[in-house]
Amino acid sequence: MKASRFILHARLAADTVPVAELPLSRVLLMNDARFPWLILVPRRAGVRELFELGARNRRQLIEEIALCGRALLEASRFSKLNIGALGNLVPQLHVHVVARTPGDDAWPGPVWGSGKPRPYSVVRRAALLRTLRLSIKARSRAR
Amino acid sequence: MKASRFILHARLAADTVPVAELPLSRVLLMNDARFPWLILVPRRAGVRELFELGARNRRQLIEEIALCGRALLEASRFSKLNIGALGNLVPQLHVHVVARTPGDDAWPGPVWGSGKPRPYSVVRRAALLRTLRLSIKARSRAR
């Protein structure tokens, strides 16, 4: 059952701040200073699983994941990416792109279910958002 | 630093059994009867992150993920997919495609770090492998 119009799931809206709009996905920053953590949400109503997207959208999605992954590593001192599409709690298709580094708060386990988020300070979040937006914009242009 | 030839990481080889060879990826079944769980490993030496694959390989990879996801749901009574590329313990790029269902051994948390695997019986594993191979083959032909 597809809704006619894309509306961001309330839980994703509550946990994040908007970063950018890519051709397919809305890019969000998780408000959790433990990990540099983006969430990509394809703006397609009613989609829960990757295979429900068409092939063209899947191709676009994986390019946007790669782009956001590079931007995230560039914006942080973290060294590894974790990418995940789970959706056990929030059915709307969304892809986590998380920067990790040995010794971080959940290493080497997954970030999902790893405890209470630690919200950013307003100043630190603004600085990270600025860096991420510039990097995503530059990488989008270069494509 | 790229090695010249693809060799499956020893940890992945130890935890899984081979299912199929797709154009890009080797498909493996995790020997854990708690969850129907495939792992796709692109046969490209030295690749750790998604963005290190070229765009053509990324496009192929997401198609193979979608194909394996559908085959896995079809072969099980599970209703949801979890997809993840972590690599915190095994650096070789590999993508988990896991079928989940409410009430399974880790629900609604992630499968990674969710406790000790429960190996399949020989009979059950053989039956699942047969079903998966037929489904993957049929879906590969249909493309």
PDB file of C-alpha atoms in Angstrom:
ATOM      1  CA  MET A   1       0.000   0.000   0.000  1.00  0.00           C
ATOM      2  CA  LYS A   2       1.749   3.148  -1.165  1.00  0.00           C
ATOM      3  CA  ALA A   3       0.913   6.550   0.165  1.00  0.00           C
ATOM      4  CA  SER A   4       0.771   9.174  -2.532  1.00  0.00           C
ATOM      5  CA  ARG A   5       3.285  11.564  -1.014  1.00  0.00           C
ATOM      6  CA  PHE A   6       6.582  11.111   0.822  1.00  0.00           C
ATOM      7  CA  ILE A   7       6.438  12.137   4.473  1.00  0.00           C
ATOM      8  CA  LEU A   8       9.459  11.611   6.723  1.00  0.00           C
ATOM      9  CA  HIS A   9       8.707   9.132   9.530  1.00  0.00           C
ATOM     10  CA  ALA A  10       8.140  10.946  12.845  1.00  0.00           C
ATOM     11  CA  ARG A  11      10.813   8.948  14.661  1.00  0.00           C
ATOM     12  CA  LEU A  12      13.467   9.842  12.069  1.00  0.00           C
ATOM     13  CA  ALA A  13      12.395  13.481  12.194  1.00  0.00           C
ATOM     14  CA  ALA A  14      12.656  13.515  15.989  1.00  0.00           C
ATOM     15  CA  ASP A  15      16.123  11.935  16.180  1.00  0.00           C
ATOM     16  CA  THR A  16      17.848  13.946  13.460  1.00  0.00           C
ATOM     17  CA  VAL A  17      18.460  17.314  11.834  1.00  0.00           C
ATOM     18  CA  PRO A  18      18.292  17.875   8.058  1.00  0.00           C
ATOM     19  CA  VAL A  19      21.603  18.109   6.200  1.00  0.00           C
ATOM     20  CA  ALA A  20      20.885  18.095   2.469  1.00  0.00           C
ATOM     21  CA  GLU A  21      18.563  16.982  -0.301  1.00  0.00           C
ATOM     22  CA  LEU A  22      20.210  14.715  -2.868  1.00  0.00           C
ATOM     23  CA  PRO A  23      18.406  13.727  -6.101  1.00  0.00           C
ATOM     24  CA  LEU A  24      16.829  10.678  -4.424  1.00  0.00           C
ATOM     25  CA  SER A  25      17.411  10.964  -0.703  1.00  0.00           C
ATOM     26  CA  ARG A  26      16.895  13.327   2.151  1.00  0.00           C
ATOM     27  CA  VAL A  27      20.117  13.344   4.195  1.00  0.00           C
ATOM     28  CA  LEU A  28      19.789  13.634   7.972  1.00  0.00           C
ATOM     29  CA  LEU A  29      22.330  13.878  10.802  1.00  0.00           C
ATOM     30  CA  MET A  30      21.629  11.747  13.875  1.00  0.00           C
ATOM     31  CA  ASN A  31      21.781  13.926  16.953  1.00  0.00           C
ATOM     32  CA  ASP A  32      24.304  11.630  18.631  1.00  0.00           C
ATOM     33  CA  ALA A  33      27.785  13.032  19.208  1.00  0.00           C
ATOM     34  CA  ARG A  34      29.207   9.549  19.900  1.00  0.00           C
ATOM     35  CA  PHE A  35      29.387   8.786  16.155  1.00  0.00           C
ATOM     36  CA  PRO A  36      29.313  10.904  12.983  1.00  0.00           C
ATOM     37  CA  TRP A  37      26.083   9.381  11.664  1.00  0.00           C
ATOM     38  CA  LEU A  38      24.032  10.192   8.586  1.00  0.00           C
ATOM     39  CA  ILE A  39      20.711   8.688   7.564  1.00  0.00           C
ATOM     40  CA  LEU A  40      19.592   8.679   3.924  1.00  0.00           C
ATOM     41  CA  VAL A  41      15.869   8.429   3.290  1.00  0.00           C
ATOM     42  CA  PRO A  42      14.780   7.933  -0.336  1.00  0.00           C
ATOM     43  CA  ARG A  43      11.864  10.294  -0.957  1.00  0.00           C
ATOM     44  CA  ARG A  44       9.581   7.545  -2.181  1.00  0.00           C
ATOM     45  CA  ALA A  45       6.330   6.967  -0.339  1.00  0.00           C
ATOM     46  CA  GLY A  46       5.520   3.525   1.011  1.00  0.00           C
ATOM     47  CA  VAL A  47       8.902   1.861   0.361  1.00  0.00           C
ATOM     48  CA  ARG A  48      10.145  -0.470   3.091  1.00  0.00           C
ATOM     49  CA  GLU A  49      12.697  -2.729   1.441  1.00  0.00           C
ATOM     50  CA  LEU A  50      15.554  -2.024  -0.952  1.00  0.00           C
ATOM     51  CA  PHE A  51      14.081  -4.348  -3.581  1.00  0.00           C
ATOM     52  CA  GLU A  52      10.894  -2.269  -3.676  1.00  0.00           C
ATOM     53  CA  LEU A  53      12.841   0.601  -5.223  1.00  0.00           C
ATOM     54  CA  GLY A  54      13.273   0.388  -8.999  1.00  0.00           C
ATOM     55  CA  ALA A  55      16.708  -0.432 -10.438  1.00  0.00           C
ATOM     56  CA  ARG A  56      17.340   3.194 -11.385  1.00  0.00           C
ATOM     57  CA  ASN A  57      16.593   4.387  -7.858  1.00  0.00           C
ATOM     58  CA  ARG A  58      18.728   1.628  -6.368  1.00  0.00           C
ATOM     59  CA  ARG A  59      21.623   2.733  -8.520  1.00  0.00           C
ATOM     60  CA  GLN A  60      21.120   6.327  -7.421  1.00  0.00           C
ATOM     61  CA  LEU A  61      20.853   5.261  -3.777  1.00  0.00           C
ATOM     62  CA  ILE A  62      24.154   3.387  -3.711  1.00  0.00           C
ATOM     63  CA  GLU A  63      25.876   6.401  -5.311  1.00  0.00           C
ATOM     64  CA  GLU A  64      24.394   8.672  -2.640  1.00  0.00           C
ATOM     65  CA  ILE A  65      25.512   6.243   0.078  1.00  0.00           C
ATOM     66  CA  ALA A  66      29.066   6.256  -1.290  1.00  0.00           C
ATOM     67  CA  LEU A  67      29.062  10.047  -1.558  1.00  0.00           C
ATOM     68  CA  CYS A  68      27.804  10.537   2.006  1.00  0.00           C
ATOM     69  CA  GLY A  69      30.269   7.963   3.310  1.00  0.00           C
ATOM     70  CA  ARG A  70      33.225   9.835   1.856  1.00  0.00           C
ATOM     71  CA  ALA A  71      31.901  13.159   3.135  1.00  0.00           C
ATOM     72  CA  LEU A  72      31.450  11.717   6.616  1.00  0.00           C
ATOM     73  CA  LEU A  73      34.985  10.317   6.850  1.00  0.00           C
ATOM     74  CA  GLU A  74      36.360  13.586   5.519  1.00  0.00           C
ATOM     75  CA  ALA A  75      34.429  15.568   8.144  1.00  0.00           C
ATOM     76  CA  SER A  76      35.619  13.444  11.062  1.00  0.00           C
ATOM     77  CA  ARG A  77      38.687  11.691  12.381  1.00  0.00           C
ATOM     78  CA  PHE A  78      36.923   8.371  12.152  1.00  0.00           C
ATOM     79  CA  SER A  79      38.398   5.758   9.855  1.00  0.00           C
ATOM     80  CA  LYS A  80      35.749   3.146   8.986  1.00  0.00           C
ATOM     81  CA  LEU A  81      32.220   3.169   7.637  1.00  0.00           C
ATOM     82  CA  ASN A  82      29.302   1.097   8.825  1.00  0.00           C
ATOM     83  CA  ILE A  83      26.352   1.043   6.449  1.00  0.00           C
ATOM     84  CA  GLY A  84      23.025  -0.456   7.377  1.00  0.00           C
ATOM     85  CA  ALA A  85      19.396  -0.649   6.343  1.00  0.00           C
ATOM     86  CA  LEU A  86      17.468  -2.315   9.170  1.00  0.00           C
ATOM     87  CA  GLY A  87      13.970  -0.916   9.616  1.00  0.00           C
ATOM     88  CA  ASN A  88      12.940  -3.186  12.490  1.00  0.00           C
ATOM     89  CA  LEU A  89      11.564  -0.213  14.433  1.00  0.00           C
ATOM     90  CA  VAL A  90      10.960   2.359  11.674  1.00  0.00           C
ATOM     91  CA  PRO A  91       9.531   0.678   8.571  1.00  0.00           C
ATOM     92  CA  GLN A  92      10.229   3.566   6.154  1.00  0.00           C
ATOM     93  CA  LEU A  93      13.302   2.624   4.084  1.00  0.00           C
ATOM     94  CA  HIS A  94      16.311   4.478   5.456  1.00  0.00           C
ATOM     95  CA  VAL A  95      20.037   3.815   5.256  1.00  0.00           C
ATOM     96  CA  HIS A  96      22.445   4.481   8.097  1.00  0.00           C
ATOM     97  CA  VAL A  97      25.924   5.669   7.124  1.00  0.00           C
ATOM     98  CA  VAL A  98      28.023   5.800  10.283  1.00  0.00           C
ATOM     99  CA  ALA A  99      31.678   6.658  10.771  1.00  0.00           C
ATOM    100  CA  ARG A 100      33.461   4.402  13.225  1.00  0.00           C
ATOM    101  CA  THR A 101      36.896   4.219  14.769  1.00  0.00           C
ATOM    102  CA  PRO A 102      38.603   1.704  17.060  1.00  0.00           C
ATOM    103  CA  GLY A 103      37.800   2.631  20.654  1.00  0.00           C
ATOM    104  CA  ASP A 104      34.560   4.489  19.885  1.00  0.00           C
ATOM    105  CA  ASP A 105      31.609   4.014  22.252  1.00  0.00           C
ATOM    106  CA  ALA A 106      30.392   0.804  20.597  1.00  0.00           C
ATOM    107  CA  TRP A 107      33.530  -0.594  18.940  1.00  0.00           C
ATOM    108  CA  PRO A 108      33.685  -3.246  17.527  1.00  0.00           C
ATOM    109  CA  GLY A 109      29.937  -3.830  17.912  1.00  0.00           C
ATOM    110  CA  PRO A 110      27.188  -2.179  15.887  1.00  0.00           C
ATOM    111  CA  VAL A 111      25.877   1.294  16.779  1.00  0.00           C
ATOM    112  CA  TRP A 112      22.275   0.130  16.637  1.00  0.00           C
ATOM    113  CA  GLY A 113      21.097  -0.709  20.133  1.00  0.00           C
ATOM    114  CA  SER A 114      24.386   0.515  21.605  1.00  0.00           C
ATOM    115  CA  GLY A 115      22.899   2.709  24.305  1.00  0.00           C
ATOM    116  CA  LYS A 116      21.668   6.207  24.860  1.00  0.00           C
ATOM    117  CA  PRO A 117      22.493   8.885  22.251  1.00  0.00           C
ATOM    118  CA  ARG A 118      24.585  11.823  23.452  1.00  0.00           C
ATOM    119  CA  PRO A 119      23.195  14.980  21.812  1.00  0.00           C
ATOM    120  CA  TYR A 120      25.605  17.443  20.199  1.00  0.00           C
ATOM    121  CA  SER A 121      26.221  20.855  21.682  1.00  0.00           C
ATOM    122  CA  VAL A 122      24.650  23.526  19.491  1.00  0.00           C
ATOM    123  CA  VAL A 123      28.062  24.876  18.487  1.00  0.00           C
ATOM    124  CA  ARG A 124      29.575  21.521  17.614  1.00  0.00           C
ATOM    125  CA  ARG A 125      26.544  20.443  15.640  1.00  0.00           C
ATOM    126  CA  ALA A 126      26.492  23.661  13.634  1.00  0.00           C
ATOM    127  CA  ALA A 127      30.167  23.242  12.761  1.00  0.00           C
ATOM    128  CA  LEU A 128      29.702  19.637  11.655  1.00  0.00           C
ATOM    129  CA  LEU A 129      26.612  20.497   9.608  1.00  0.00           C
ATOM    130  CA  ARG A 130      28.484  23.257   7.830  1.00  0.00           C
ATOM    131  CA  THR A 131      31.395  20.954   6.956  1.00  0.00           C
ATOM    132  CA  LEU A 132      29.100  18.160   5.812  1.00  0.00           C
ATOM    133  CA  ARG A 133      26.969  20.436   3.644  1.00  0.00           C
ATOM    134  CA  LEU A 134      30.013  21.906   1.910  1.00  0.00           C
ATOM    135  CA  SER A 135      31.516  18.473   1.313  1.00  0.00           C
ATOM    136  CA  ILE A 136      28.263  16.932   0.022  1.00  0.00           C
ATOM    137  CA  LYS A 137      27.675  19.913  -2.254  1.00  0.00           C
ATOM    138  CA  ALA A 138      31.204  19.777  -3.673  1.00  0.00           C
ATOM    139  CA  ARG A 139      30.986  16.027  -4.262  1.00  0.00           C
ATOM    140  CA  SER A 140      27.541  16.311  -5.880  1.00  0.00           C
ATOM    141  CA  ARG A 141      28.852  18.900  -8.337  1.00  0.00           C
ATOM    142  CA  ALA A 142      31.908  16.823  -9.196  1.00  0.00           C
ATOM    143  CA  ARG A 143      29.799  13.890 -10.369  1.00  0.00           C
TER     144      ARG A 143
ATOM    145  CA  MET B   1      47.344  -1.491  -1.171  1.00  0.00           C
ATOM    146  CA  LYS B   2      45.526  -3.944  -3.414  1.00  0.00           C
ATOM    147  CA  ALA B   3      46.413  -7.587  -3.557  1.00  0.00           C
ATOM    148  CA  SER B   4      46.434  -8.945  -7.068  1.00  0.00           C
ATOM    149  CA  ARG B   5      43.992 -11.774  -6.502  1.00  0.00           C
ATOM    150  CA  PHE B   6      40.761 -12.106  -4.519  1.00  0.00           C
ATOM    151  CA  ILE B   7      41.012 -14.478  -1.566  1.00  0.00           C
ATOM    152  CA  LEU B   8      38.053 -14.903   0.795  1.00  0.00           C
ATOM    153  CA  HIS B   9      38.891 -13.741   4.334  1.00  0.00           C
ATOM    154  CA  ALA B  10      39.555 -16.715   6.621  1.00  0.00           C
ATOM    155  CA  ARG B  11      36.934 -15.627   9.156  1.00  0.00           C
ATOM    156  CA  LEU B  12      34.207 -15.438   6.510  1.00  0.00           C
ATOM    157  CA  ALA B  13      35.266 -18.820   5.141  1.00  0.00           C
ATOM    158  CA  ALA B  14      35.106 -20.364   8.624  1.00  0.00           C
ATOM    159  CA  ASP B  15      31.656 -19.002   9.527  1.00  0.00           C
ATOM    160  CA  THR B  16      29.833 -19.785   6.280  1.00  0.00           C
ATOM    161  CA  VAL B  17      29.168 -22.228   3.470  1.00  0.00           C
ATOM    162  CA  PRO B  18      29.239 -21.233  -0.226  1.00  0.00           C
ATOM    163  CA  VAL B  19      25.871 -20.737  -1.927  1.00  0.00           C
ATOM    164  CA  ALA B  20      26.479 -19.243  -5.366  1.00  0.00           C
ATOM    165  CA  GLU B  21      28.725 -17.099  -7.534  1.00  0.00           C
ATOM    166  CA  LEU B  22      27.022 -14.000  -8.936  1.00  0.00           C
ATOM    167  CA  PRO B  23      28.731 -11.803 -11.549  1.00  0.00           C
ATOM    168  CA  LEU B  24      30.376  -9.659  -8.857  1.00  0.00           C
ATOM    169  CA  SER B  25      29.908 -11.411  -5.533  1.00  0.00           C
ATOM    170  CA  ARG B  26      30.471 -14.712  -3.877  1.00  0.00           C
ATOM    171  CA  VAL B  27      27.317 -15.555  -1.920  1.00  0.00           C
ATOM    172  CA  LEU B  28      27.750 -17.320   1.422  1.00  0.00           C
ATOM    173  CA  LEU B  29      25.287 -18.684   3.992  1.00  0.00           C
ATOM    174  CA  MET B  30      26.085 -17.945   7.634  1.00  0.00           C
ATOM    175  CA  ASN B  31      26.001 -21.174   9.601  1.00  0.00           C
ATOM    176  CA  ASP B  32      23.534 -19.744  12.118  1.00  0.00           C
ATOM    177  CA  ALA B  33      20.075 -21.282  12.194  1.00  0.00           C
ATOM    178  CA  ARG B  34      18.693 -18.368  14.247  1.00  0.00           C
ATOM    179  CA  PHE B  35      18.388 -16.190  11.135  1.00  0.00           C
ATOM    180  CA  PRO B  36      18.373 -16.870   7.373  1.00  0.00           C
ATOM    181  CA  TRP B  37      21.568 -14.919   6.680  1.00  0.00           C
ATOM    182  CA  LEU B  38      23.543 -14.442   3.480  1.00  0.00           C
ATOM    183  CA  ILE B  39      26.838 -12.628   3.043  1.00  0.00           C
ATOM    184  CA  LEU B  40      27.865 -11.161  -0.316  1.00  0.00           C
ATOM    185  CA  VAL B  41      31.563 -10.659  -0.906  1.00  0.00           C
ATOM    186  CA  PRO B  42      32.553  -8.762  -4.073  1.00  0.00           C
ATOM    187  CA  ARG B  43      35.437 -10.666  -5.655  1.00  0.00           C
ATOM    188  CA  ARG B  44      37.697  -7.636  -5.757  1.00  0.00           C
ATOM    189  CA  ALA B  45      40.990  -7.818  -3.918  1.00  0.00           C
ATOM    190  CA  GLY B  46      41.866  -5.187  -1.337  1.00  0.00           C
ATOM    191  CA  VAL B  47      38.487  -3.432  -1.179  1.00  0.00           C
ATOM    192  CA  ARG B  48      37.322  -2.387   2.292  1.00  0.00           C
ATOM    193  CA  GLU B  49      34.741   0.324   1.743  1.00  0.00           C
ATOM    194  CA  LEU B  50      31.819   0.622  -0.650  1.00  0.00           C
ATOM    195  CA  PHE B  51      33.244   3.809  -2.167  1.00  0.00           C
ATOM    196  CA  GLU B  52      36.408   1.955  -3.179  1.00  0.00           C
ATOM    197  CA  LEU B  53      34.398  -0.076  -5.690  1.00  0.00           C
ATOM    198  CA  GLY B  54      33.860   1.617  -9.043  1.00  0.00           C
ATOM    199  CA  ALA B  55      30.394   2.912  -9.947  1.00  0.00           C
ATOM    200  CA  ARG B  56      29.734  -0.033 -12.258  1.00  0.00           C
ATOM    201  CA  ASN B  57      30.554  -2.532  -9.510  1.00  0.00           C
ATOM    202  CA  ARG B  58      28.480  -0.606  -6.994  1.00  0.00           C
ATOM    203  CA  ARG B  59      25.522  -0.777  -9.318  1.00  0.00           C
ATOM    204  CA  GLN B  60      26.024  -4.515  -9.750  1.00  0.00           C
ATOM    205  CA  LEU B  61      26.406  -4.979  -5.999  1.00  0.00           C
ATOM    206  CA  ILE B  62      23.111  -3.319  -5.102  1.00  0.00           C
ATOM    207  CA  GLU B  63      21.328  -5.451  -7.705  1.00  0.00           C
ATOM    208  CA  GLU B  64      22.875  -8.583  -6.204  1.00  0.00           C
ATOM    209  CA  ILE B  65      21.854  -7.441  -2.714  1.00  0.00           C
ATOM    210  CA  ALA B  66      18.256  -6.938  -3.876  1.00  0.00           C
ATOM    211  CA  LEU B  67      18.233 -10.313  -5.632  1.00  0.00           C
ATOM    212  CA  CYS B  68      19.587 -12.167  -2.596  1.00  0.00           C
ATOM    213  CA  GLY B  69      17.170 -10.333  -0.302  1.00  0.00           C
ATOM    214  CA  ARG B  70      14.174 -11.491  -2.294  1.00  0.00           C
ATOM    215  CA  ALA B  71      15.509 -15.042  -2.494  1.00  0.00           C
ATOM    216  CA  LEU B  72      16.063 -15.102   1.265  1.00  0.00           C
ATOM    217  CA  LEU B  73      12.547 -13.929   2.128  1.00  0.00           C
ATOM    218  CA  GLU B  74      11.103 -16.415  -0.349  1.00  0.00           C
ATOM    219  CA  ALA B  75      13.109 -19.269   1.212  1.00  0.00           C
ATOM    220  CA  SER B  76      12.013 -18.486   4.773  1.00  0.00           C
ATOM    221  CA  ARG B  77       8.996 -17.420   6.769  1.00  0.00           C
ATOM    222  CA  PHE B  78      10.762 -14.258   7.824  1.00  0.00           C
ATOM    223  CA  SER B  79       9.241 -10.960   6.797  1.00  0.00           C
ATOM    224  CA  LYS B  80      11.868  -8.209   6.975  1.00  0.00           C
ATOM    225  CA  LEU B  81      15.369  -7.664   5.627  1.00  0.00           C
ATOM    226  CA  ASN B  82      18.330  -6.227   7.466  1.00  0.00           C
ATOM    227  CA  ILE B  83      21.216  -5.213   5.225  1.00  0.00           C
ATOM    228  CA  GLY B  84      24.580  -4.177   6.582  1.00  0.00           C
ATOM    229  CA  ALA B  85      28.191  -3.584   5.611  1.00  0.00           C
ATOM    230  CA  LEU B  86      30.198  -3.155   8.804  1.00  0.00           C
ATOM    231  CA  GLY B  87      33.700  -4.592   8.560  1.00  0.00           C
ATOM    232  CA  ASN B  88      34.816  -3.655  12.074  1.00  0.00           C
ATOM    233  CA  LEU B  89      36.236  -7.139  12.630  1.00  0.00           C
ATOM    234  CA  VAL B  90      36.738  -8.397   9.052  1.00  0.00           C
ATOM    235  CA  PRO B  91      38.088  -5.622   6.831  1.00  0.00           C
ATOM    236  CA  GLN B  92      37.302  -7.311   3.482  1.00  0.00           C
ATOM    237  CA  LEU B  93      34.176  -5.638   2.055  1.00  0.00           C
ATOM    238  CA  HIS B  94      31.192  -7.904   2.668  1.00  0.00           C
ATOM    239  CA  VAL B  95      27.480  -7.242   2.849  1.00  0.00           C
ATOM    240  CA  HIS B  96      25.139  -9.001   5.257  1.00  0.00           C
ATOM    241  CA  VAL B  97      21.634  -9.713   3.986  1.00  0.00           C
ATOM    242  CA  VAL B  98      19.619 -11.110   6.883  1.00  0.00           C
ATOM    243  CA  ALA B  99      15.976 -12.106   7.104  1.00  0.00           C
ATOM    244  CA  ARG B 100      14.282 -11.030  10.305  1.00  0.00           C
ATOM    245  CA  THR B 101      10.894 -11.484  11.892  1.00  0.00           C
ATOM    246  CA  PRO B 102       9.260 -10.102  15.031  1.00  0.00           C
ATOM    247  CA  GLY B 103      10.161 -12.388  17.929  1.00  0.00           C
ATOM    248  CA  ASP B 104      13.370 -13.772  16.402  1.00  0.00           C
ATOM    249  CA  ASP B 105      16.386 -14.246  18.687  1.00  0.00           C
ATOM    250  CA  ALA B 106      17.569 -10.635  18.404  1.00  0.00           C
ATOM    251  CA  TRP B 107      14.393  -8.719  17.528  1.00  0.00           C
ATOM    252  CA  PRO B 108      14.218  -5.720  17.278  1.00  0.00           C
ATOM    253  CA  GLY B 109      17.973  -5.324  17.774  1.00  0.00           C
ATOM    254  CA  PRO B 110      20.658  -6.011  15.172  1.00  0.00           C
ATOM    255  CA  VAL B 111      21.975  -9.543  14.575  1.00  0.00           C
ATOM    256  CA  TRP B 112      25.579  -8.395  14.806  1.00  0.00           C
ATOM    257  CA  GLY B 113      26.869  -9.024  18.315  1.00  0.00           C
ATOM    258  CA  SER B 114      23.594 -10.740  19.268  1.00  0.00           C
ATOM    259  CA  GLY B 115      25.145 -13.818  20.831  1.00  0.00           C
ATOM    260  CA  LYS B 116      26.380 -17.225  19.917  1.00  0.00           C
ATOM    261  CA  PRO B 117      25.472 -18.659  16.487  1.00  0.00           C
ATOM    262  CA  ARG B 118      23.398 -21.856  16.475  1.00  0.00           C
ATOM    263  CA  PRO B 119      24.733 -24.080  13.669  1.00  0.00           C
ATOM    264  CA  TYR B 120      22.263 -25.705  11.284  1.00  0.00           C
ATOM    265  CA  SER B 121      21.672 -29.437  11.319  1.00  0.00           C
ATOM    266  CA  VAL B 122      23.177 -30.993   8.195  1.00  0.00           C
ATOM    267  CA  VAL B 123      19.752 -31.868   6.832  1.00  0.00           C
ATOM    268  CA  ARG B 124      18.216 -28.456   7.398  1.00  0.00           C
ATOM    269  CA  ARG B 125      21.191 -26.661   5.932  1.00  0.00           C
ATOM    270  CA  ALA B 126      21.184 -28.824   2.819  1.00  0.00           C
ATOM    271  CA  ALA B 127      17.480 -28.125   2.270  1.00  0.00           C
ATOM    272  CA  LEU B 128      17.921 -24.367   2.692  1.00  0.00           C
ATOM    273  CA  LEU B 129      20.952 -24.313   0.383  1.00  0.00           C
ATOM    274  CA  ARG B 130      19.014 -26.151  -2.297  1.00  0.00           C
ATOM    275  CA  THR B 131      16.095 -23.721  -2.102  1.00  0.00           C
ATOM    276  CA  LEU B 132      18.370 -20.674  -2.104  1.00  0.00           C
ATOM    277  CA  ARG B 133      20.430 -21.887  -5.055  1.00  0.00           C
ATOM    278  CA  LEU B 134      17.340 -22.569  -7.151  1.00  0.00           C
ATOM    279  CA  SER B 135      15.835 -19.189  -6.292  1.00  0.00           C
ATOM    280  CA  ILE B 136      19.043 -17.246  -6.939  1.00  0.00           C
ATOM    281  CA  LYS B 137      19.573 -19.067 -10.241  1.00  0.00           C
ATOM    282  CA  ALA B 138      16.003 -18.402 -11.393  1.00  0.00           C
ATOM    283  CA  ARG B 139      16.223 -14.730 -10.440  1.00  0.00           C
ATOM    284  CA  SER B 140      19.622 -14.329 -12.123  1.00  0.00           C
ATOM    285  CA  ARG B 141      18.244 -15.723 -15.383  1.00  0.00           C
ATOM    286  CA  ALA B 142      15.178 -13.513 -15.260  1.00  0.00           C
ATOM    287  CA  ARG B 143      17.259 -10.328 -15.240  1.00  0.00           C
TER     288      ARG B 143
END
